[in-house]
Amino acid sequence: MAFNVLIVDDSPAMRKLIRRVLMLSGLELSQCLDAGNGQEALELLRAHWVDIVLTDINMPVMNGEQLLKEISSDALLETIPVLVISTDRTEARLQRMMALGARDYVTKPFLPETLGYAMERLLAGVRRADDRI
Amino acid sequence: MQTIEFKQSLMEAAAEVLESMCFLSVLGEAAEPAVDEEWIGSRLQFLGENAGSFGMRLPVSTAEIVAGNFLGHSGGEITSAQVEEVICELSNMICGSFLSRFRKDAIFDLAHPVCSRERCGGSSGATVQTLELDEGLMQIWLEFNP
């Protein structure tokens, strides 16, 4: 089973790096979409099937917190797992993002395997949900 | 936090980011560099319980190596736009890493970094550190708003 991933980060360099890490991690990906902010991400989510969202927090136009709120309150999007990738490693921020609906939280800088493991855990959940349908 | 701990913490933040994202080591502190080469830098502002600015600068030749390692490029195929993107992202990560060490219990919001080819140090009140990397020099600075 191959997955569609959406990477949301205002830094083109970081989007490129995450995409490369995912490609090298051995995960089965069929499509890797990317967006520069939460607003662009929502537009893509409403036009494409996405299995998992990886998002930064600090972004212009619509930040990661607002994006999480939008996803959590949309009946069609609320089941999509969201992985937050941020420079902020404070417990307060982590708790806030998890309370808003994030499934996992990876801090930047990260080792490629850290992101790979987090993705595997979340995608295992997507597989199980898919098997039940 | 004492000045010496502050500087140590800044250096550790830079080392963590450069080692994990660019496979480069920070060898230690270096003397103030001579101005005989073109440098590139970026700066950003942060808000929260402590607001201020952070910046970094490095020679263009070093920046190209750093950016190449970050993006996984090998030799001669990196554009100046890509170098700027990577320098901005690294300043974001180093600043975030430092602030998380400085105040573990606080939430900070980091503004989008701005890239500059001009000298981009902070004011006379900024803490400035010149670091020796295994591929050149890098200068970082941080200051809190009064």
PDB file of C-alpha atoms in Angstrom:
ATOM      1  CA  MET A   1       0.000   0.000   0.000  1.00  0.00           C
ATOM      2  CA  ALA A   2       1.490   3.350  -1.058  1.00  0.00           C
ATOM      3  CA  PHE A   3       0.668   6.593   0.754  1.00  0.00           C
ATOM      4  CA  ASN A   4       0.102  10.226  -0.169  1.00  0.00           C
ATOM      5  CA  VAL A   5       1.961  12.695   2.039  1.00  0.00           C
ATOM      6  CA  LEU A   6       1.548  16.469   2.399  1.00  0.00           C
ATOM      7  CA  ILE A   7       4.529  18.474   3.686  1.00  0.00           C
ATOM      8  CA  VAL A   8       3.666  21.953   5.016  1.00  0.00           C
ATOM      9  CA  ASP A   9       6.558  24.311   5.735  1.00  0.00           C
ATOM     10  CA  ASP A  10       7.303  27.886   4.668  1.00  0.00           C
ATOM     11  CA  SER A  11      10.937  26.965   4.023  1.00  0.00           C
ATOM     12  CA  PRO A  12      11.482  25.425   0.556  1.00  0.00           C
ATOM     13  CA  ALA A  13      14.801  24.034   1.831  1.00  0.00           C
ATOM     14  CA  MET A  14      13.082  22.221   4.703  1.00  0.00           C
ATOM     15  CA  ARG A  15      10.360  20.852   2.409  1.00  0.00           C
ATOM     16  CA  LYS A  16      13.085  19.506   0.131  1.00  0.00           C
ATOM     17  CA  LEU A  17      14.973  17.972   3.051  1.00  0.00           C
ATOM     18  CA  ILE A  18      11.855  16.267   4.478  1.00  0.00           C
ATOM     19  CA  ARG A  19      10.944  14.935   1.041  1.00  0.00           C
ATOM     20  CA  ARG A  20      14.465  13.508   0.648  1.00  0.00           C
ATOM     21  CA  VAL A  21      14.359  11.901   4.111  1.00  0.00           C
ATOM     22  CA  LEU A  22      11.003  10.294   3.298  1.00  0.00           C
ATOM     23  CA  MET A  23      12.277   9.009  -0.056  1.00  0.00           C
ATOM     24  CA  LEU A  24      15.349   7.487   1.607  1.00  0.00           C
ATOM     25  CA  SER A  25      13.429   6.007   4.538  1.00  0.00           C
ATOM     26  CA  GLY A  26      12.003   3.170   2.483  1.00  0.00           C
ATOM     27  CA  LEU A  27       8.374   4.153   3.078  1.00  0.00           C
ATOM     28  CA  GLU A  28       6.013   3.410   0.229  1.00  0.00           C
ATOM     29  CA  LEU A  29       4.961   6.821  -1.047  1.00  0.00           C
ATOM     30  CA  SER A  30       2.865   7.356  -4.129  1.00  0.00           C
ATOM     31  CA  GLN A  31       2.612  11.150  -3.976  1.00  0.00           C
ATOM     32  CA  CYS A  32       4.487  13.782  -1.992  1.00  0.00           C
ATOM     33  CA  LEU A  33       2.641  17.122  -2.091  1.00  0.00           C
ATOM     34  CA  ASP A  34       3.912  20.299  -0.477  1.00  0.00           C
ATOM     35  CA  ALA A  35       2.538  23.626   0.700  1.00  0.00           C
ATOM     36  CA  GLY A  36       4.152  26.820   2.008  1.00  0.00           C
ATOM     37  CA  ASN A  37       1.511  27.569   4.651  1.00  0.00           C
ATOM     38  CA  GLY A  38      -1.679  26.252   6.238  1.00  0.00           C
ATOM     39  CA  GLN A  39      -3.982  27.919   3.736  1.00  0.00           C
ATOM     40  CA  GLU A  40      -2.257  26.288   0.770  1.00  0.00           C
ATOM     41  CA  ALA A  41      -2.321  22.994   2.674  1.00  0.00           C
ATOM     42  CA  LEU A  42      -6.103  23.174   3.203  1.00  0.00           C
ATOM     43  CA  GLU A  43      -6.649  23.830  -0.499  1.00  0.00           C
ATOM     44  CA  LEU A  44      -4.558  20.756  -1.365  1.00  0.00           C
ATOM     45  CA  LEU A  45      -6.317  18.645   1.275  1.00  0.00           C
ATOM     46  CA  ARG A  46      -9.694  19.516  -0.219  1.00  0.00           C
ATOM     47  CA  ALA A  47      -8.534  18.613  -3.745  1.00  0.00           C
ATOM     48  CA  HIS A  48      -6.403  15.499  -3.158  1.00  0.00           C
ATOM     49  CA  TRP A  49      -6.509  12.326  -1.096  1.00  0.00           C
ATOM     50  CA  VAL A  50      -3.815  12.670   1.593  1.00  0.00           C
ATOM     51  CA  ASP A  51      -2.928   9.940   4.128  1.00  0.00           C
ATOM     52  CA  ILE A  52      -0.713  11.980   6.423  1.00  0.00           C
ATOM     53  CA  VAL A  53       0.186  15.661   6.956  1.00  0.00           C
ATOM     54  CA  LEU A  54       3.582  16.830   8.205  1.00  0.00           C
ATOM     55  CA  THR A  55       3.472  20.463   9.309  1.00  0.00           C
ATOM     56  CA  ASP A  56       5.658  23.193  10.726  1.00  0.00           C
ATOM     57  CA  ILE A  57       4.158  25.634  13.250  1.00  0.00           C
ATOM     58  CA  ASN A  58       5.506  29.121  12.491  1.00  0.00           C
ATOM     59  CA  MET A  59       4.349  30.006   8.988  1.00  0.00           C
ATOM     60  CA  PRO A  60       2.881  33.114   7.359  1.00  0.00           C
ATOM     61  CA  VAL A  61      -0.785  33.413   6.238  1.00  0.00           C
ATOM     62  CA  MET A  62      -1.944  30.396   8.274  1.00  0.00           C
ATOM     63  CA  ASN A  63       0.273  28.777  10.900  1.00  0.00           C
ATOM     64  CA  GLY A  64       0.402  25.145  12.014  1.00  0.00           C
ATOM     65  CA  GLU A  65      -1.896  25.677  14.995  1.00  0.00           C
ATOM     66  CA  GLN A  66      -4.611  27.197  12.817  1.00  0.00           C
ATOM     67  CA  LEU A  67      -4.161  24.404  10.276  1.00  0.00           C
ATOM     68  CA  LEU A  68      -4.624  21.783  13.002  1.00  0.00           C
ATOM     69  CA  LYS A  69      -7.798  23.503  14.205  1.00  0.00           C
ATOM     70  CA  GLU A  70      -9.173  23.595  10.644  1.00  0.00           C
ATOM     71  CA  ILE A  71      -8.399  19.916  10.067  1.00  0.00           C
ATOM     72  CA  SER A  72      -9.854  18.844  13.425  1.00  0.00           C
ATOM     73  CA  SER A  73     -13.094  20.719  12.809  1.00  0.00           C
ATOM     74  CA  ASP A  74     -13.641  19.428   9.264  1.00  0.00           C
ATOM     75  CA  ALA A  75     -15.613  16.172   9.116  1.00  0.00           C
ATOM     76  CA  LEU A  76     -13.871  15.135   5.897  1.00  0.00           C
ATOM     77  CA  LEU A  77     -10.344  15.845   7.132  1.00  0.00           C
ATOM     78  CA  GLU A  78     -10.421  15.099  10.861  1.00  0.00           C
ATOM     79  CA  THR A  79      -9.214  11.502  10.521  1.00  0.00           C
ATOM     80  CA  ILE A  80      -6.005  12.466   8.672  1.00  0.00           C
ATOM     81  CA  PRO A  81      -3.075  12.061  11.084  1.00  0.00           C
ATOM     82  CA  VAL A  82      -0.955  15.190  11.524  1.00  0.00           C
ATOM     83  CA  LEU A  83       2.714  15.068  12.495  1.00  0.00           C
ATOM     84  CA  VAL A  84       4.130  18.383  13.737  1.00  0.00           C
ATOM     85  CA  ILE A  85       7.766  19.153  12.914  1.00  0.00           C
ATOM     86  CA  SER A  86       9.009  22.216  14.784  1.00  0.00           C
ATOM     87  CA  THR A  87      12.070  23.896  16.251  1.00  0.00           C
ATOM     88  CA  ASP A  88      10.092  24.456  19.458  1.00  0.00           C
ATOM     89  CA  ARG A  89      10.837  21.627  21.896  1.00  0.00           C
ATOM     90  CA  THR A  90       9.111  23.088  24.935  1.00  0.00           C
ATOM     91  CA  GLU A  91       6.654  20.866  26.780  1.00  0.00           C
ATOM     92  CA  ALA A  92       4.077  23.676  26.701  1.00  0.00           C
ATOM     93  CA  ARG A  93       4.097  23.804  22.894  1.00  0.00           C
ATOM     94  CA  LEU A  94       4.042  20.029  22.537  1.00  0.00           C
ATOM     95  CA  GLN A  95       1.032  19.746  24.868  1.00  0.00           C
ATOM     96  CA  ARG A  96      -0.775  22.527  23.009  1.00  0.00           C
ATOM     97  CA  MET A  97      -0.279  20.894  19.604  1.00  0.00           C
ATOM     98  CA  MET A  98      -1.301  17.441  20.878  1.00  0.00           C
ATOM     99  CA  ALA A  99      -4.413  18.974  22.476  1.00  0.00           C
ATOM    100  CA  LEU A 100      -5.301  20.487  19.096  1.00  0.00           C
ATOM    101  CA  GLY A 101      -5.208  17.051  17.488  1.00  0.00           C
ATOM    102  CA  ALA A 102      -1.596  16.385  16.429  1.00  0.00           C
ATOM    103  CA  ARG A 103      -0.760  12.649  16.520  1.00  0.00           C
ATOM    104  CA  ASP A 104       2.987  13.097  17.007  1.00  0.00           C
ATOM    105  CA  TYR A 105       5.638  15.794  17.352  1.00  0.00           C
ATOM    106  CA  VAL A 106       9.206  15.766  16.016  1.00  0.00           C
ATOM    107  CA  THR A 107      11.629  18.560  16.885  1.00  0.00           C
ATOM    108  CA  LYS A 108      14.044  20.176  14.431  1.00  0.00           C
ATOM    109  CA  PRO A 109      16.871  19.425  14.069  1.00  0.00           C
ATOM    110  CA  PHE A 110      16.030  15.746  13.697  1.00  0.00           C
ATOM    111  CA  LEU A 111      17.901  12.649  12.664  1.00  0.00           C
ATOM    112  CA  PRO A 112      16.475  11.070   9.494  1.00  0.00           C
ATOM    113  CA  GLU A 113      15.635   7.882  11.401  1.00  0.00           C
ATOM    114  CA  THR A 114      13.634   9.836  14.008  1.00  0.00           C
ATOM    115  CA  LEU A 115      11.328  11.162  11.310  1.00  0.00           C
ATOM    116  CA  GLY A 116      11.245   7.761   9.604  1.00  0.00           C
ATOM    117  CA  TYR A 117      10.147   5.980  12.806  1.00  0.00           C
ATOM    118  CA  ALA A 118       7.478   8.589  13.534  1.00  0.00           C
ATOM    119  CA  MET A 119       6.117   8.184  10.008  1.00  0.00           C
ATOM    120  CA  GLU A 120       6.115   4.381  10.273  1.00  0.00           C
ATOM    121  CA  ARG A 121       4.114   4.538  13.515  1.00  0.00           C
ATOM    122  CA  LEU A 122       1.509   6.844  12.018  1.00  0.00           C
ATOM    123  CA  LEU A 123       1.272   4.988   8.728  1.00  0.00           C
ATOM    124  CA  ALA A 124       0.770   1.698  10.606  1.00  0.00           C
ATOM    125  CA  GLY A 125      -2.341   3.329  12.074  1.00  0.00           C
ATOM    126  CA  VAL A 126      -3.505   4.386   8.604  1.00  0.00           C
ATOM    127  CA  ARG A 127      -2.996   0.790   7.375  1.00  0.00           C
ATOM    128  CA  ARG A 128      -5.022  -0.634  10.287  1.00  0.00           C
ATOM    129  CA  ALA A 129      -7.843   1.844   9.683  1.00  0.00           C
ATOM    130  CA  ASP A 130      -7.809   0.941   5.997  1.00  0.00           C
ATOM    131  CA  ASP A 131      -7.952  -2.791   6.749  1.00  0.00           C
ATOM    132  CA  ARG A 132     -11.093  -2.274   8.835  1.00  0.00           C
ATOM    133  CA  ILE A 133     -12.946  -0.628   5.928  1.00  0.00           C
TER     134      ILE A 133
ATOM    135  CA  MET B   1      21.911  32.598  32.764  1.00  0.00           C
ATOM    136  CA  GLN B   2      25.534  33.813  33.027  1.00  0.00           C
ATOM    137  CA  THR B   3      27.269  35.133  29.903  1.00  0.00           C
ATOM    138  CA  ILE B   4      29.551  32.102  29.738  1.00  0.00           C
ATOM    139  CA  GLU B   5      26.611  29.666  29.996  1.00  0.00           C
ATOM    140  CA  PHE B   6      24.693  31.779  27.505  1.00  0.00           C
ATOM    141  CA  LYS B   7      27.534  31.547  24.971  1.00  0.00           C
ATOM    142  CA  GLN B   8      27.986  27.837  25.651  1.00  0.00           C
ATOM    143  CA  SER B   9      24.289  27.269  25.102  1.00  0.00           C
ATOM    144  CA  LEU B  10      24.384  29.214  21.807  1.00  0.00           C
ATOM    145  CA  MET B  11      27.349  27.152  20.631  1.00  0.00           C
ATOM    146  CA  GLU B  12      25.644  23.879  21.624  1.00  0.00           C
ATOM    147  CA  ALA B  13      22.509  24.879  19.715  1.00  0.00           C
ATOM    148  CA  ALA B  14      24.556  25.651  16.590  1.00  0.00           C
ATOM    149  CA  ALA B  15      26.559  22.413  16.956  1.00  0.00           C
ATOM    150  CA  GLU B  16      23.429  20.286  17.330  1.00  0.00           C
ATOM    151  CA  VAL B  17      21.817  21.765  14.218  1.00  0.00           C
ATOM    152  CA  LEU B  18      24.943  21.663  12.039  1.00  0.00           C
ATOM    153  CA  GLU B  19      25.860  18.121  13.053  1.00  0.00           C
ATOM    154  CA  SER B  20      22.434  16.600  12.557  1.00  0.00           C
ATOM    155  CA  MET B  21      21.304  18.542   9.478  1.00  0.00           C
ATOM    156  CA  CYS B  22      24.567  19.309   7.641  1.00  0.00           C
ATOM    157  CA  PHE B  23      27.036  16.693   8.946  1.00  0.00           C
ATOM    158  CA  LEU B  24      29.435  19.457  10.046  1.00  0.00           C
ATOM    159  CA  SER B  25      31.192  19.785  13.394  1.00  0.00           C
ATOM    160  CA  VAL B  26      31.756  22.862  15.509  1.00  0.00           C
ATOM    161  CA  LEU B  27      35.382  22.663  16.609  1.00  0.00           C
ATOM    162  CA  GLY B  28      35.190  25.543  19.080  1.00  0.00           C
ATOM    163  CA  GLU B  29      35.352  29.307  19.328  1.00  0.00           C
ATOM    164  CA  ALA B  30      37.431  31.257  16.807  1.00  0.00           C
ATOM    165  CA  ALA B  31      38.880  34.760  16.692  1.00  0.00           C
ATOM    166  CA  GLU B  32      36.964  37.606  15.009  1.00  0.00           C
ATOM    167  CA  PRO B  33      37.329  36.992  11.253  1.00  0.00           C
ATOM    168  CA  ALA B  34      39.090  39.347   8.826  1.00  0.00           C
ATOM    169  CA  VAL B  35      36.724  41.022   6.355  1.00  0.00           C
ATOM    170  CA  ASP B  36      38.292  39.834   3.100  1.00  0.00           C
ATOM    171  CA  GLU B  37      35.603  37.548   1.758  1.00  0.00           C
ATOM    172  CA  GLU B  38      31.968  37.893   0.821  1.00  0.00           C
ATOM    173  CA  TRP B  39      29.680  36.748   3.633  1.00  0.00           C
ATOM    174  CA  ILE B  40      26.029  35.798   3.673  1.00  0.00           C
ATOM    175  CA  GLY B  41      23.719  35.892   6.655  1.00  0.00           C
ATOM    176  CA  SER B  42      20.195  35.879   7.937  1.00  0.00           C
ATOM    177  CA  ARG B  43      18.367  37.283  10.906  1.00  0.00           C
ATOM    178  CA  LEU B  44      15.037  36.780  12.561  1.00  0.00           C
ATOM    179  CA  GLN B  45      13.006  38.206  15.393  1.00  0.00           C
ATOM    180  CA  PHE B  46      11.366  36.155  18.125  1.00  0.00           C
ATOM    181  CA  LEU B  47       8.453  36.995  20.375  1.00  0.00           C
ATOM    182  CA  GLY B  48       7.311  35.489  23.638  1.00  0.00           C
ATOM    183  CA  GLU B  49       8.157  35.982  27.295  1.00  0.00           C
ATOM    184  CA  ASN B  50      11.557  37.178  26.098  1.00  0.00           C
ATOM    185  CA  ALA B  51      11.598  38.949  22.731  1.00  0.00           C
ATOM    186  CA  GLY B  52      14.672  39.689  20.671  1.00  0.00           C
ATOM    187  CA  SER B  53      16.664  38.915  17.538  1.00  0.00           C
ATOM    188  CA  PHE B  54      18.981  36.195  16.373  1.00  0.00           C
ATOM    189  CA  GLY B  55      21.313  36.135  13.395  1.00  0.00           C
ATOM    190  CA  MET B  56      24.046  34.148  11.743  1.00  0.00           C
ATOM    191  CA  ARG B  57      26.554  34.858   8.982  1.00  0.00           C
ATOM    192  CA  LEU B  58      29.246  32.905   7.247  1.00  0.00           C
ATOM    193  CA  PRO B  59      31.522  33.198   4.201  1.00  0.00           C
ATOM    194  CA  VAL B  60      29.708  32.389   0.951  1.00  0.00           C
ATOM    195  CA  SER B  61      32.144  29.537   0.261  1.00  0.00           C
ATOM    196  CA  THR B  62      31.295  27.940   3.630  1.00  0.00           C
ATOM    197  CA  ALA B  63      27.590  28.645   3.148  1.00  0.00           C
ATOM    198  CA  GLU B  64      27.667  26.720  -0.144  1.00  0.00           C
ATOM    199  CA  ILE B  65      29.153  23.666   1.588  1.00  0.00           C
ATOM    200  CA  VAL B  66      26.627  23.907   4.429  1.00  0.00           C
ATOM    201  CA  ALA B  67      23.710  24.234   1.982  1.00  0.00           C
ATOM    202  CA  GLY B  68      25.018  21.422  -0.220  1.00  0.00           C
ATOM    203  CA  ASN B  69      25.207  19.079   2.763  1.00  0.00           C
ATOM    204  CA  PHE B  70      21.749  20.107   3.974  1.00  0.00           C
ATOM    205  CA  LEU B  71      20.124  19.483   0.589  1.00  0.00           C
ATOM    206  CA  GLY B  72      22.166  16.410  -0.230  1.00  0.00           C
ATOM    207  CA  HIS B  73      23.747  18.006  -3.316  1.00  0.00           C
ATOM    208  CA  SER B  74      27.193  16.956  -4.373  1.00  0.00           C
ATOM    209  CA  GLY B  75      29.417  19.603  -5.935  1.00  0.00           C
ATOM    210  CA  GLY B  76      28.747  22.628  -8.126  1.00  0.00           C
ATOM    211  CA  GLU B  77      24.998  22.369  -8.601  1.00  0.00           C
ATOM    212  CA  ILE B  78      23.691  24.619  -5.864  1.00  0.00           C
ATOM    213  CA  THR B  79      22.124  28.004  -6.644  1.00  0.00           C
ATOM    214  CA  SER B  80      22.448  31.173  -4.588  1.00  0.00           C
ATOM    215  CA  ALA B  81      18.685  31.021  -3.937  1.00  0.00           C
ATOM    216  CA  GLN B  82      19.091  27.541  -2.441  1.00  0.00           C
ATOM    217  CA  VAL B  83      21.995  28.743  -0.288  1.00  0.00           C
ATOM    218  CA  GLU B  84      19.825  31.588   1.021  1.00  0.00           C
ATOM    219  CA  GLU B  85      16.911  29.217   1.749  1.00  0.00           C
ATOM    220  CA  VAL B  86      19.155  26.893   3.737  1.00  0.00           C
ATOM    221  CA  ILE B  87      20.844  29.693   5.698  1.00  0.00           C
ATOM    222  CA  CYS B  88      17.433  31.082   6.643  1.00  0.00           C
ATOM    223  CA  GLU B  89      16.198  27.649   7.762  1.00  0.00           C
ATOM    224  CA  LEU B  90      19.347  26.994   9.777  1.00  0.00           C
ATOM    225  CA  SER B  91      19.003  30.334  11.583  1.00  0.00           C
ATOM    226  CA  ASN B  92      15.423  29.365  12.420  1.00  0.00           C
ATOM    227  CA  MET B  93      16.547  26.003  13.817  1.00  0.00           C
ATOM    228  CA  ILE B  94      19.535  27.320  15.778  1.00  0.00           C
ATOM    229  CA  CYS B  95      17.446  30.094  17.321  1.00  0.00           C
ATOM    230  CA  GLY B  96      14.648  27.655  18.204  1.00  0.00           C
ATOM    231  CA  SER B  97      17.119  25.188  19.686  1.00  0.00           C
ATOM    232  CA  PHE B  98      18.753  27.909  21.790  1.00  0.00           C
ATOM    233  CA  LEU B  99      15.447  29.358  23.057  1.00  0.00           C
ATOM    234  CA  SER B 100      14.227  25.892  24.084  1.00  0.00           C
ATOM    235  CA  ARG B 101      17.391  25.521  26.193  1.00  0.00           C
ATOM    236  CA  PHE B 102      17.123  29.059  27.544  1.00  0.00           C
ATOM    237  CA  ARG B 103      13.479  28.780  28.671  1.00  0.00           C
ATOM    238  CA  LYS B 104      12.182  25.210  28.725  1.00  0.00           C
ATOM    239  CA  ASP B 105       8.787  26.311  30.033  1.00  0.00           C
ATOM    240  CA  ALA B 106       8.048  29.185  27.646  1.00  0.00           C
ATOM    241  CA  ILE B 107       6.550  29.370  24.177  1.00  0.00           C
ATOM    242  CA  PHE B 108       8.271  31.541  21.574  1.00  0.00           C
ATOM    243  CA  ASP B 109       7.102  32.553  18.131  1.00  0.00           C
ATOM    244  CA  LEU B 110       9.832  32.924  15.544  1.00  0.00           C
ATOM    245  CA  ALA B 111       9.315  35.298  12.626  1.00  0.00           C
ATOM    246  CA  HIS B 112      10.326  34.359   9.097  1.00  0.00           C
ATOM    247  CA  PRO B 113      14.132  34.769   8.721  1.00  0.00           C
ATOM    248  CA  VAL B 114      15.415  37.445   6.364  1.00  0.00           C
ATOM    249  CA  CYS B 115      18.537  36.810   4.311  1.00  0.00           C
ATOM    250  CA  SER B 116      21.191  39.462   3.730  1.00  0.00           C
ATOM    251  CA  ARG B 117      24.577  39.744   2.020  1.00  0.00           C
ATOM    252  CA  GLU B 118      25.414  42.740   4.199  1.00  0.00           C
ATOM    253  CA  ARG B 119      26.972  42.621   7.619  1.00  0.00           C
ATOM    254  CA  CYS B 120      24.035  41.665   9.789  1.00  0.00           C
ATOM    255  CA  GLY B 121      25.269  41.629  13.363  1.00  0.00           C
ATOM    256  CA  GLY B 122      23.097  42.860  16.204  1.00  0.00           C
ATOM    257  CA  SER B 123      23.564  46.004  18.259  1.00  0.00           C
ATOM    258  CA  SER B 124      26.496  46.553  20.618  1.00  0.00           C
ATOM    259  CA  GLY B 125      24.471  44.716  23.282  1.00  0.00           C
ATOM    260  CA  ALA B 126      24.272  41.483  21.316  1.00  0.00           C
ATOM    261  CA  THR B 127      26.136  38.351  22.387  1.00  0.00           C
ATOM    262  CA  VAL B 128      28.293  37.456  19.392  1.00  0.00           C
ATOM    263  CA  GLN B 129      30.165  34.208  18.893  1.00  0.00           C
ATOM    264  CA  THR B 130      32.519  33.221  16.101  1.00  0.00           C
ATOM    265  CA  LEU B 131      32.677  29.458  15.648  1.00  0.00           C
ATOM    266  CA  GLU B 132      35.227  27.348  13.881  1.00  0.00           C
ATOM    267  CA  LEU B 133      33.604  24.631  11.787  1.00  0.00           C
ATOM    268  CA  ASP B 134      35.450  21.856  10.051  1.00  0.00           C
ATOM    269  CA  GLU B 135      34.652  23.667   6.782  1.00  0.00           C
ATOM    270  CA  GLY B 136      35.208  27.337   7.723  1.00  0.00           C
ATOM    271  CA  LEU B 137      33.861  29.953  10.110  1.00  0.00           C
ATOM    272  CA  MET B 138      30.405  30.946  11.234  1.00  0.00           C
ATOM    273  CA  GLN B 139      29.282  33.855  13.363  1.00  0.00           C
ATOM    274  CA  ILE B 140      26.098  33.807  15.433  1.00  0.00           C
ATOM    275  CA  TRP B 141      24.588  36.543  17.575  1.00  0.00           C
ATOM    276  CA  LEU B 142      21.592  36.962  19.790  1.00  0.00           C
ATOM    277  CA  GLU B 143      20.118  39.887  21.691  1.00  0.00           C
ATOM    278  CA  PHE B 144      17.057  40.381  23.822  1.00  0.00           C
ATOM    279  CA  ASN B 145      14.959  43.507  23.493  1.00  0.00           C
ATOM    280  CA  PRO B 146      15.379  45.900  26.451  1.00  0.00           C
TER     281      PRO B 146
END
